[in-house]
Amino acid sequence: MIDDFAAPGSNNPDGSRDDLEQTESNDIAEPDFRPPEDVDKSYSVSQFSNEATAPNPEPIKTPTPKKIDFEPKGKHSKKGKGRFRLPDLSKKQWIIIGIVSALVLIGVSLLVWKLTHKPKPVESVEVVEVVVPPKPKVFNSNLTGAKVTESESALPVTAVMIENSPDARPQAGLKDAGVVYEAVAEGGITRFLTLFQESQPEYIGPIRSVRPYYLDWLVPFDAPVAHVGGSAEALAQIRNEGLKDLDYGFNSNYYQRVSNRYAPHNVYTSRAKLLELQNSKDWSTSTFTGWGRKDDSPIATPNAKTIDFNISSFLYNPHYDYDVTTNSYVRSQAGKPHVDEKTGQQITPKVVIAAIMPKSIHPDGVHTIYGTSGSGKAFIFQDGTVTVGKWEKKDRKSPMIFKAANEAVIPLNRGNTWISAVELDGSVGFTP
């Protein structure tokens, strides 16, 4: 029976096992296993260390597993008996460790992100620099008010006497003159005082003699005058008053006599030659007060489409037709278009004025006299309409100005301006 209950592999007759591992000395030894036949129902003192024999002993307790103490050593920590312990650090040290650890973690995370996320290529944007050009300066002719270049605005004014006898027609350079004064010279024959600043025609003529009242009109423009002789009175005034003189008789190399006209209707020149002559005399500037000018402002319904001045006779009386498209006045004379000799273009001033002033015959019985100082009635034609006002001129050196009925100075359109000396206001006619 004993052999039947012996544990496999046991050679002991009492049934005990030699192959069981021994427990550590500090652990409670498990009781030997015996077969039921050998178990004594009573327990001796030798079986239970230091304990009396008890008929009903307490069951054998299983030893409790050891706990490993993970609490760090510190003020409040218990010295555990476990094998793993955290460093014995203060609370401040643990906070520093936590912060450093967090920073290291953030740094590592950023490094990983930078290595794994390639930045998108930056698209090149073309920067277009907007250069705003400076606003160009605007220069206006002091003579005509027209927009000109800076160099043109600095040019001096030049006065040229151009005749108007039938043998002198068609004339050259008249259409380019900025300002023209028209009056009778002698025997009912009219003559023109022409003033040039920005325009530079290459052919001007025929050039004839000067009279005192033409001097009255040119002196306020500080203009040297080109002429071929003149009345004794006019020539004396030029010399005595020190007026700027470009007389052909003293400067013939700046003029030419053409072969297609007979004398005295064959003297011509150019603006370039006259400017050269002026510069040689140090007359390269002209100081004067120009008329107030304005931009065109044509009216919707023109009230002066045709204009007629009775200055002398049919051969010399001018006629004008208003051109709506150019807001100018197309000039005719002796029933024919008044054209330029070189270009064939018709003369078309922007402003036409009839200045009513007294006229008489000189004591010599030949030359004409005009009352150029003082004031008188004036008809100002521009923009397809007529303004009835007056002209004023204090003396030879003072400019002629034009005023409305309320005494306000009348601004003139920019461009060529023609002024005709008319003896009677009844000699001015116009139709709508």
Short mmCIF file of C-alpha atoms in Angstrom, two decimals:
data_model
loop_
_atom_site.label_atom_id
_atom_site.label_comp_id
_atom_site.label_asym_id
_atom_site.label_seq_id
_atom_site.Cartn_x
_atom_site.Cartn_y
_atom_site.Cartn_z
CA MET A 1 0.00 0.00 0.00
CA ILE A 2 2.82 2.29 0.82
CA ASP A 3 4.35 1.83 -2.60
CA ASP A 4 1.02 2.58 -4.19
CA PHE A 5 0.94 6.08 -2.66
CA ALA A 6 4.57 6.88 -3.12
CA ALA A 7 5.13 9.86 -5.36
CA PRO A 8 6.61 9.01 -8.74
CA GLY A 9 10.34 9.14 -8.74
CA SER A 10 10.54 8.82 -4.89
CA ASN A 11 12.93 6.23 -3.38
CA ASN A 12 12.09 6.98 0.23
CA PRO A 13 10.04 4.39 2.11
CA ASP A 14 8.10 7.10 3.90
CA GLY A 15 6.84 8.53 0.64
CA SER A 16 8.74 11.78 0.80
CA ARG A 17 10.09 13.42 -2.45
CA ASP A 18 13.73 14.05 -2.93
CA ASP A 19 13.22 16.12 -6.09
CA LEU A 20 11.32 18.96 -4.43
CA GLU A 21 13.25 22.22 -4.31
CA GLN A 22 14.06 23.59 -0.94
CA THR A 23 12.53 26.96 -0.07
CA GLU A 24 14.60 29.84 1.01
CA SER A 25 15.52 29.99 4.63
CA ASN A 26 13.33 32.96 5.29
CA ASP A 27 10.22 31.35 3.75
CA ILE A 28 7.82 29.05 5.60
CA ALA A 29 8.49 25.43 4.71
CA GLU A 30 5.64 23.50 3.26
CA PRO A 31 4.68 20.36 5.35
CA ASP A 32 5.87 16.98 4.15
CA PHE A 33 3.39 14.96 2.21
CA ARG A 34 2.47 11.63 3.73
CA PRO A 35 0.06 8.91 2.73
CA PRO A 36 -3.14 8.74 4.69
CA GLU A 37 -2.15 5.52 6.49
CA ASP A 38 0.84 7.22 8.05
CA VAL A 39 -0.83 10.40 9.09
CA ASP A 40 -1.37 10.62 12.80
CA LYS A 41 -4.62 12.15 13.80
CA SER A 42 -2.85 13.95 16.62
CA TYR A 43 -0.18 16.54 16.14
CA SER A 44 2.94 16.55 18.17
CA VAL A 45 4.78 19.59 19.38
CA SER A 46 7.71 18.64 17.17
CA GLN A 47 5.62 19.14 14.08
CA PHE A 48 4.76 22.72 14.95
CA SER A 49 7.58 24.74 16.27
CA ASN A 50 7.03 26.12 19.77
CA GLU A 51 3.34 25.37 19.64
CA ALA A 52 1.41 23.03 21.90
CA THR A 53 -0.40 20.09 20.55
CA ALA A 54 -3.86 21.14 19.56
CA PRO A 55 -6.65 18.87 18.66
CA ASN A 56 -8.02 21.36 16.11
CA PRO A 57 -5.10 23.21 14.71
CA GLU A 58 -5.60 26.23 12.39
CA PRO A 59 -5.19 25.55 8.74
CA ILE A 60 -1.83 26.21 7.26
CA LYS A 61 -1.62 29.74 5.86
CA THR A 62 -0.17 30.42 2.46
CA PRO A 63 2.62 33.01 2.75
CA THR A 64 1.72 36.48 1.42
CA PRO A 65 3.77 37.61 -1.67
CA LYS A 66 6.28 40.28 -1.01
CA LYS A 67 5.48 43.85 -2.20
CA ILE A 68 8.11 45.82 -4.03
CA ASP A 69 8.23 49.35 -2.70
CA PHE A 70 8.35 51.86 -5.66
CA GLU A 71 7.90 54.91 -3.52
CA PRO A 72 11.01 57.13 -3.71
CA LYS A 73 12.94 57.61 -0.58
CA GLY A 74 12.28 60.95 0.94
CA LYS A 75 10.88 62.67 3.89
CA HIS A 76 7.58 60.84 3.71
CA SER A 77 8.73 57.69 2.01
CA LYS A 78 8.99 54.34 3.65
CA LYS A 79 12.09 52.38 3.19
CA GLY A 80 10.66 49.55 1.22
CA LYS A 81 12.17 46.16 0.96
CA GLY A 82 11.72 45.95 -2.87
CA ARG A 83 14.56 45.63 -5.31
CA PHE A 84 13.63 48.78 -7.57
CA ARG A 85 13.53 52.25 -6.11
CA LEU A 86 13.29 55.79 -7.71
CA PRO A 87 16.08 58.24 -6.97
CA ASP A 88 15.78 59.90 -3.61
CA LEU A 89 15.16 63.50 -4.95
CA SER A 90 13.46 66.56 -3.57
CA LYS A 91 10.21 67.93 -4.99
CA LYS A 92 12.05 70.88 -6.59
CA GLN A 93 14.46 68.52 -8.30
CA TRP A 94 11.58 66.45 -9.68
CA ILE A 95 9.96 69.64 -11.05
CA ILE A 96 13.20 70.60 -12.80
CA ILE A 97 13.51 67.09 -14.21
CA GLY A 98 9.92 67.33 -15.48
CA ILE A 99 10.53 70.69 -17.19
CA VAL A 100 13.77 69.53 -18.77
CA SER A 101 12.10 66.34 -19.94
CA ALA A 102 9.24 68.33 -21.49
CA LEU A 103 11.66 70.64 -23.28
CA VAL A 104 13.66 67.71 -24.57
CA LEU A 105 10.46 66.05 -25.76
CA ILE A 106 9.35 69.22 -27.54
CA GLY A 107 12.76 69.67 -29.13
CA VAL A 108 12.85 66.09 -30.34
CA SER A 109 9.32 66.44 -31.70
CA LEU A 110 10.25 69.60 -33.59
CA LEU A 111 13.37 67.98 -34.98
CA VAL A 112 11.40 64.96 -36.15
CA TRP A 113 8.76 67.23 -37.72
CA LYS A 114 11.42 69.28 -39.48
CA LEU A 115 13.10 66.15 -40.83
CA THR A 116 9.84 64.56 -42.01
CA HIS A 117 8.07 67.67 -43.35
CA LYS A 118 9.76 69.30 -46.27
CA PRO A 119 8.69 72.93 -46.74
CA LYS A 120 6.78 73.76 -49.88
CA PRO A 121 8.88 75.56 -52.43
CA VAL A 122 8.30 79.28 -52.33
CA GLU A 123 6.81 80.51 -55.54
CA SER A 124 8.79 83.39 -56.94
CA VAL A 125 6.65 86.47 -57.23
CA GLU A 126 7.75 89.04 -59.72
CA VAL A 127 7.62 92.44 -58.13
CA VAL A 128 6.67 95.04 -60.68
CA GLU A 129 7.79 98.47 -59.65
CA VAL A 130 5.30 101.05 -60.76
CA VAL A 131 7.13 104.18 -61.74
CA VAL A 132 4.91 107.20 -61.83
CA PRO A 133 6.41 109.66 -64.26
CA PRO A 134 6.55 113.21 -63.04
CA LYS A 135 3.77 115.38 -64.27
CA PRO A 136 5.07 117.23 -67.29
CA LYS A 137 5.26 120.97 -67.07
CA VAL A 138 2.92 122.90 -69.29
CA PHE A 139 4.25 125.86 -71.20
CA ASN A 140 2.08 128.41 -72.95
CA SER A 141 2.93 131.04 -75.48
CA ASN A 142 2.69 134.46 -73.90
CA LEU A 143 1.61 135.79 -77.27
CA THR A 144 -1.14 133.32 -78.26
CA GLY A 145 -1.77 131.32 -75.09
CA ALA A 146 -1.23 128.13 -77.09
CA LYS A 147 0.52 125.17 -75.48
CA VAL A 148 4.15 125.14 -76.61
CA THR A 149 7.49 123.61 -75.69
CA GLU A 150 9.73 125.17 -73.08
CA SER A 151 12.14 126.46 -75.72
CA GLU A 152 9.31 127.94 -77.80
CA SER A 153 7.90 129.73 -74.77
CA ALA A 154 11.28 131.46 -74.29
CA LEU A 155 11.52 132.79 -77.84
CA PRO A 156 11.35 136.55 -78.33
CA VAL A 157 8.56 138.17 -80.32
CA THR A 158 9.31 139.47 -83.80
CA ALA A 159 7.17 142.05 -85.65
CA VAL A 160 7.06 142.04 -89.47
CA MET A 161 5.28 144.50 -91.77
CA ILE A 162 3.49 142.62 -94.61
CA GLU A 163 1.72 144.45 -97.40
CA ASN A 164 -1.75 143.68 -98.79
CA SER A 165 -1.91 145.22 -102.25
CA PRO A 166 -3.31 142.95 -104.96
CA ASP A 167 0.24 142.63 -106.36
CA ALA A 168 1.43 141.25 -103.01
CA ARG A 169 -1.11 138.43 -102.83
CA PRO A 170 -1.04 135.73 -101.79
CA GLN A 171 1.28 136.54 -98.92
CA ALA A 172 3.63 134.14 -97.13
CA GLY A 173 3.66 133.60 -93.37
CA LEU A 174 0.40 135.40 -92.57
CA LYS A 175 -1.37 132.23 -91.49
CA ASP A 176 1.41 131.51 -88.94
CA ALA A 177 1.33 134.89 -87.24
CA GLY A 178 0.18 134.71 -83.61
CA VAL A 179 -1.29 138.24 -83.65
CA VAL A 180 -2.16 140.39 -86.68
CA TYR A 181 -3.19 144.06 -86.75
CA GLU A 182 -4.94 145.19 -89.94
CA ALA A 183 -5.27 148.87 -90.96
CA VAL A 184 -5.11 151.15 -93.96
CA ALA A 185 -1.58 152.30 -94.77
CA GLU A 186 -2.19 154.72 -97.60
CA GLY A 187 -4.54 155.24 -100.55
CA GLY A 188 -7.06 152.84 -99.06
CA ILE A 189 -4.56 149.94 -99.25
CA THR A 190 -4.45 147.91 -96.06
CA ARG A 191 -1.28 146.53 -94.45
CA PHE A 192 -0.60 143.97 -91.75
CA LEU A 193 1.53 144.18 -88.62
CA THR A 194 2.31 140.51 -87.87
CA LEU A 195 3.73 139.20 -84.58
CA PHE A 196 5.51 135.83 -84.23
CA GLN A 197 6.71 133.93 -81.17
CA GLU A 198 6.44 130.11 -81.21
CA SER A 199 5.85 129.81 -84.97
CA GLN A 200 8.85 129.94 -87.30
CA PRO A 201 7.76 130.13 -90.94
CA GLU A 202 10.55 129.71 -93.45
CA TYR A 203 9.09 132.27 -95.87
CA ILE A 204 7.62 135.63 -94.86
CA GLY A 205 6.63 138.50 -97.18
CA PRO A 206 6.33 140.64 -99.09
CA ILE A 207 7.74 143.06 -96.50
CA ARG A 208 6.96 146.79 -96.74
CA SER A 209 7.30 150.05 -94.81
CA VAL A 210 6.16 150.97 -91.29
CA ARG A 211 3.79 153.68 -89.96
CA PRO A 212 3.54 155.32 -86.49
CA TYR A 213 0.30 153.56 -85.44
CA TYR A 214 1.84 150.15 -86.15
CA LEU A 215 4.57 151.16 -83.73
CA ASP A 216 1.84 151.90 -81.16
CA TRP A 217 0.62 148.31 -81.43
CA LEU A 218 4.00 146.52 -81.45
CA VAL A 219 5.86 148.39 -78.69
CA PRO A 220 3.82 146.77 -75.82
CA PHE A 221 5.03 143.34 -77.04
CA ASP A 222 8.71 144.39 -76.73
CA ALA A 223 9.19 143.27 -80.32
CA PRO A 224 11.85 144.34 -82.84
CA VAL A 225 10.24 145.28 -86.14
CA ALA A 226 11.29 144.06 -89.58
CA HIS A 227 10.39 146.52 -92.37
CA VAL A 228 11.60 148.10 -95.57
CA GLY A 229 11.74 151.80 -94.83
CA GLY A 230 8.72 153.72 -93.60
CA SER A 231 7.17 157.15 -93.31
CA ALA A 232 9.54 159.90 -92.20
CA GLU A 233 7.60 160.26 -88.95
CA ALA A 234 7.78 156.53 -88.17
CA LEU A 235 11.49 156.27 -88.93
CA ALA A 236 12.21 159.27 -86.73
CA GLN A 237 10.29 157.77 -83.84
CA ILE A 238 12.21 154.48 -84.15
CA ARG A 239 15.55 156.28 -83.97
CA ASN A 240 14.60 158.82 -81.33
CA GLU A 241 12.85 156.42 -78.98
CA GLY A 242 15.45 153.69 -79.31
CA LEU A 243 12.94 151.12 -80.55
CA LYS A 244 14.25 147.74 -81.65
CA ASP A 245 14.81 148.10 -85.38
CA LEU A 246 15.38 145.37 -88.00
CA ASP A 247 15.20 147.70 -91.03
CA TYR A 248 16.10 146.09 -94.32
CA GLY A 249 18.18 149.13 -95.25
CA PHE A 250 20.75 148.33 -92.51
CA ASN A 251 20.44 144.54 -92.44
CA SER A 252 19.87 143.49 -96.05
CA ASN A 253 21.93 140.29 -95.70
CA TYR A 254 19.11 138.89 -93.53
CA TYR A 255 16.58 139.47 -96.32
CA GLN A 256 16.26 138.41 -99.94
CA ARG A 257 14.63 139.78 -103.07
CA VAL A 258 12.80 137.03 -104.96
CA SER A 259 12.68 136.90 -108.75
CA ASN A 260 9.02 135.90 -109.11
CA ARG A 261 7.81 139.29 -107.81
CA TYR A 262 8.80 142.75 -108.98
CA ALA A 263 9.87 145.55 -106.63
CA PRO A 264 8.73 146.75 -104.21
CA HIS A 265 6.73 143.53 -103.66
CA ASN A 266 9.65 141.13 -103.68
CA VAL A 267 11.41 141.45 -100.27
CA TYR A 268 11.16 138.28 -98.15
CA THR A 269 12.82 136.74 -95.13
CA SER A 270 12.39 133.88 -92.66
CA ARG A 271 11.82 133.72 -88.94
CA ALA A 272 15.14 131.93 -88.49
CA LYS A 273 17.03 134.78 -90.19
CA LEU A 274 15.21 137.39 -88.13
CA LEU A 275 15.98 135.50 -84.90
CA GLU A 276 19.62 135.36 -85.92
CA LEU A 277 19.57 139.10 -86.49
CA GLN A 278 17.85 139.70 -83.15
CA ASN A 279 20.37 137.55 -81.29
CA SER A 280 23.23 139.44 -82.90
CA LYS A 281 21.78 142.59 -81.36
CA ASP A 282 21.18 140.84 -78.01
CA TRP A 283 17.39 141.01 -78.42
CA SER A 284 16.83 137.37 -77.52
CA THR A 285 13.95 137.94 -75.10
CA SER A 286 10.68 139.85 -75.03
CA THR A 287 9.12 141.03 -71.80
CA PHE A 288 5.43 141.84 -72.01
CA THR A 289 2.02 141.11 -70.53
CA GLY A 290 -0.02 138.86 -72.78
CA TRP A 291 -3.79 138.76 -73.01
CA GLY A 292 -5.75 136.53 -70.71
CA ARG A 293 -6.45 133.31 -72.61
CA LYS A 294 -8.93 130.47 -72.24
CA ASP A 295 -9.82 127.14 -73.78
CA ASP A 296 -12.38 126.93 -76.55
CA SER A 297 -16.01 126.95 -75.39
CA PRO A 298 -18.20 127.01 -78.52
CA ILE A 299 -21.87 127.73 -77.94
CA ALA A 300 -24.56 125.30 -79.03
CA THR A 301 -26.27 127.81 -81.29
CA PRO A 302 -23.78 130.23 -82.91
CA ASN A 303 -25.10 133.77 -83.31
CA ALA A 304 -22.26 135.02 -85.51
CA LYS A 305 -21.65 132.59 -88.34
CA THR A 306 -20.62 135.24 -90.86
CA ILE A 307 -18.64 138.43 -90.25
CA ASP A 308 -17.95 141.42 -92.54
CA PHE A 309 -15.78 144.50 -91.92
CA ASN A 310 -16.00 147.60 -94.13
CA ILE A 311 -12.44 148.90 -93.78
CA SER A 312 -11.71 150.39 -97.16
CA SER A 313 -13.20 148.97 -100.32
CA PHE A 314 -14.19 145.64 -101.83
CA LEU A 315 -10.57 144.72 -102.68
CA TYR A 316 -9.53 145.01 -99.02
CA ASN A 317 -12.59 144.35 -96.92
CA PRO A 318 -12.35 141.00 -95.07
CA HIS A 319 -15.08 138.39 -94.73
CA TYR A 320 -15.15 135.50 -92.22
CA ASP A 321 -17.18 132.29 -92.04
CA TYR A 322 -17.42 130.44 -88.74
CA ASP A 323 -16.22 126.82 -88.91
CA VAL A 324 -17.97 124.76 -86.26
CA THR A 325 -15.61 121.79 -86.57
CA THR A 326 -12.47 123.82 -85.80
CA ASN A 327 -14.17 126.59 -83.81
CA SER A 328 -12.31 129.11 -85.97
CA TYR A 329 -13.05 131.74 -88.63
CA VAL A 330 -12.17 131.16 -92.28
CA ARG A 331 -10.98 134.38 -93.91
CA SER A 332 -11.77 135.65 -97.42
CA GLN A 333 -10.78 138.86 -99.18
CA ALA A 334 -12.06 140.51 -102.38
CA GLY A 335 -14.53 137.66 -102.71
CA LYS A 336 -11.78 134.98 -102.65
CA PRO A 337 -10.30 132.72 -99.97
CA HIS A 338 -7.33 134.41 -98.33
CA VAL A 339 -4.63 131.74 -98.60
CA ASP A 340 -0.94 131.26 -97.86
CA GLU A 341 1.49 131.60 -100.75
CA LYS A 342 3.54 128.52 -99.92
CA THR A 343 0.96 126.05 -98.64
CA GLY A 344 -2.26 127.27 -100.25
CA GLN A 345 -3.97 126.89 -96.88
CA GLN A 346 -6.68 129.37 -96.01
CA ILE A 347 -6.15 131.72 -93.08
CA THR A 348 -8.26 130.65 -90.06
CA PRO A 349 -7.81 132.70 -86.88
CA LYS A 350 -9.41 131.56 -83.60
CA VAL A 351 -10.35 135.10 -82.55
CA VAL A 352 -11.46 138.03 -84.74
CA ILE A 353 -11.84 141.54 -83.29
CA ALA A 354 -13.09 144.80 -84.79
CA ALA A 355 -11.71 147.79 -82.85
CA ILE A 356 -13.65 150.94 -83.62
CA MET A 357 -11.23 153.90 -83.64
CA PRO A 358 -11.05 157.30 -85.31
CA LYS A 359 -9.22 157.48 -88.63
CA SER A 360 -8.00 160.52 -90.54
CA ILE A 361 -5.60 161.51 -93.30
CA HIS A 362 -2.12 162.79 -92.50
CA PRO A 363 -1.32 166.42 -93.44
CA ASP A 364 0.83 165.07 -96.25
CA GLY A 365 -2.42 163.95 -97.89
CA VAL A 366 -1.19 160.41 -98.37
CA HIS A 367 -0.72 158.52 -95.14
CA THR A 368 -3.40 157.54 -92.66
CA ILE A 369 -3.63 158.44 -88.97
CA TYR A 370 -5.44 156.33 -86.33
CA GLY A 371 -6.33 157.30 -82.82
CA THR A 372 -4.72 154.30 -81.09
CA SER A 373 -4.78 155.66 -77.52
CA GLY A 374 -7.85 156.00 -75.33
CA SER A 375 -10.80 153.64 -75.75
CA GLY A 376 -13.51 152.70 -78.19
CA LYS A 377 -16.15 150.15 -79.00
CA ALA A 378 -15.06 146.63 -79.85
CA PHE A 379 -16.68 143.51 -81.29
CA ILE A 380 -15.02 140.30 -80.09
CA PHE A 381 -15.85 137.19 -82.15
CA GLN A 382 -14.99 133.77 -80.76
CA ASP A 383 -16.73 130.43 -80.10
CA GLY A 384 -19.34 131.26 -82.75
CA THR A 385 -20.65 134.23 -80.81
CA VAL A 386 -20.00 137.96 -80.52
CA THR A 387 -19.36 140.02 -77.42
CA VAL A 388 -19.85 143.76 -77.75
CA GLY A 389 -17.48 145.55 -75.41
CA LYS A 390 -14.66 148.02 -75.66
CA TRP A 391 -10.92 148.33 -76.17
CA GLU A 392 -8.58 150.42 -74.00
CA LYS A 393 -5.00 151.62 -74.49
CA LYS A 394 -3.46 154.30 -72.32
CA ASP A 395 -0.39 155.13 -74.39
CA ARG A 396 2.15 153.68 -76.79
CA LYS A 397 3.81 151.45 -74.21
CA SER A 398 0.54 150.17 -72.74
CA PRO A 399 -1.11 147.04 -74.17
CA MET A 400 -4.52 147.12 -75.82
CA ILE A 401 -7.04 145.30 -73.63
CA PHE A 402 -10.63 144.26 -74.25
CA LYS A 403 -13.43 144.59 -71.72
CA ALA A 404 -17.05 143.58 -71.52
CA ALA A 405 -19.87 146.01 -70.69
CA ASN A 406 -19.39 145.27 -66.98
CA GLU A 407 -15.71 146.30 -67.23
CA ALA A 408 -14.49 142.71 -66.85
CA VAL A 409 -11.51 141.84 -69.04
CA ILE A 410 -12.56 139.44 -71.78
CA PRO A 411 -10.32 136.34 -72.00
CA LEU A 412 -9.53 135.33 -75.55
CA ASN A 413 -9.37 131.83 -77.01
CA ARG A 414 -5.93 130.32 -77.38
CA GLY A 415 -4.57 130.72 -80.89
CA ASN A 416 -4.16 133.22 -83.70
CA THR A 417 -5.90 136.55 -83.13
CA TRP A 418 -6.69 139.10 -85.83
CA ILE A 419 -7.58 142.71 -84.97
CA SER A 420 -8.92 145.10 -87.60
CA ALA A 421 -9.04 148.86 -87.13
CA VAL A 422 -12.53 149.94 -88.25
CA GLU A 423 -13.57 153.58 -88.37
CA LEU A 424 -17.31 153.19 -87.65
CA ASP A 425 -19.21 150.62 -85.60
CA GLY A 426 -21.77 150.53 -88.42
CA SER A 427 -19.02 149.09 -90.57
CA VAL A 428 -19.17 145.81 -88.61
CA GLY A 429 -21.75 143.27 -89.70
CA PHE A 430 -22.49 139.68 -88.64
CA THR A 431 -25.30 137.15 -89.09
CA PRO A 432 -26.31 134.13 -87.03
#
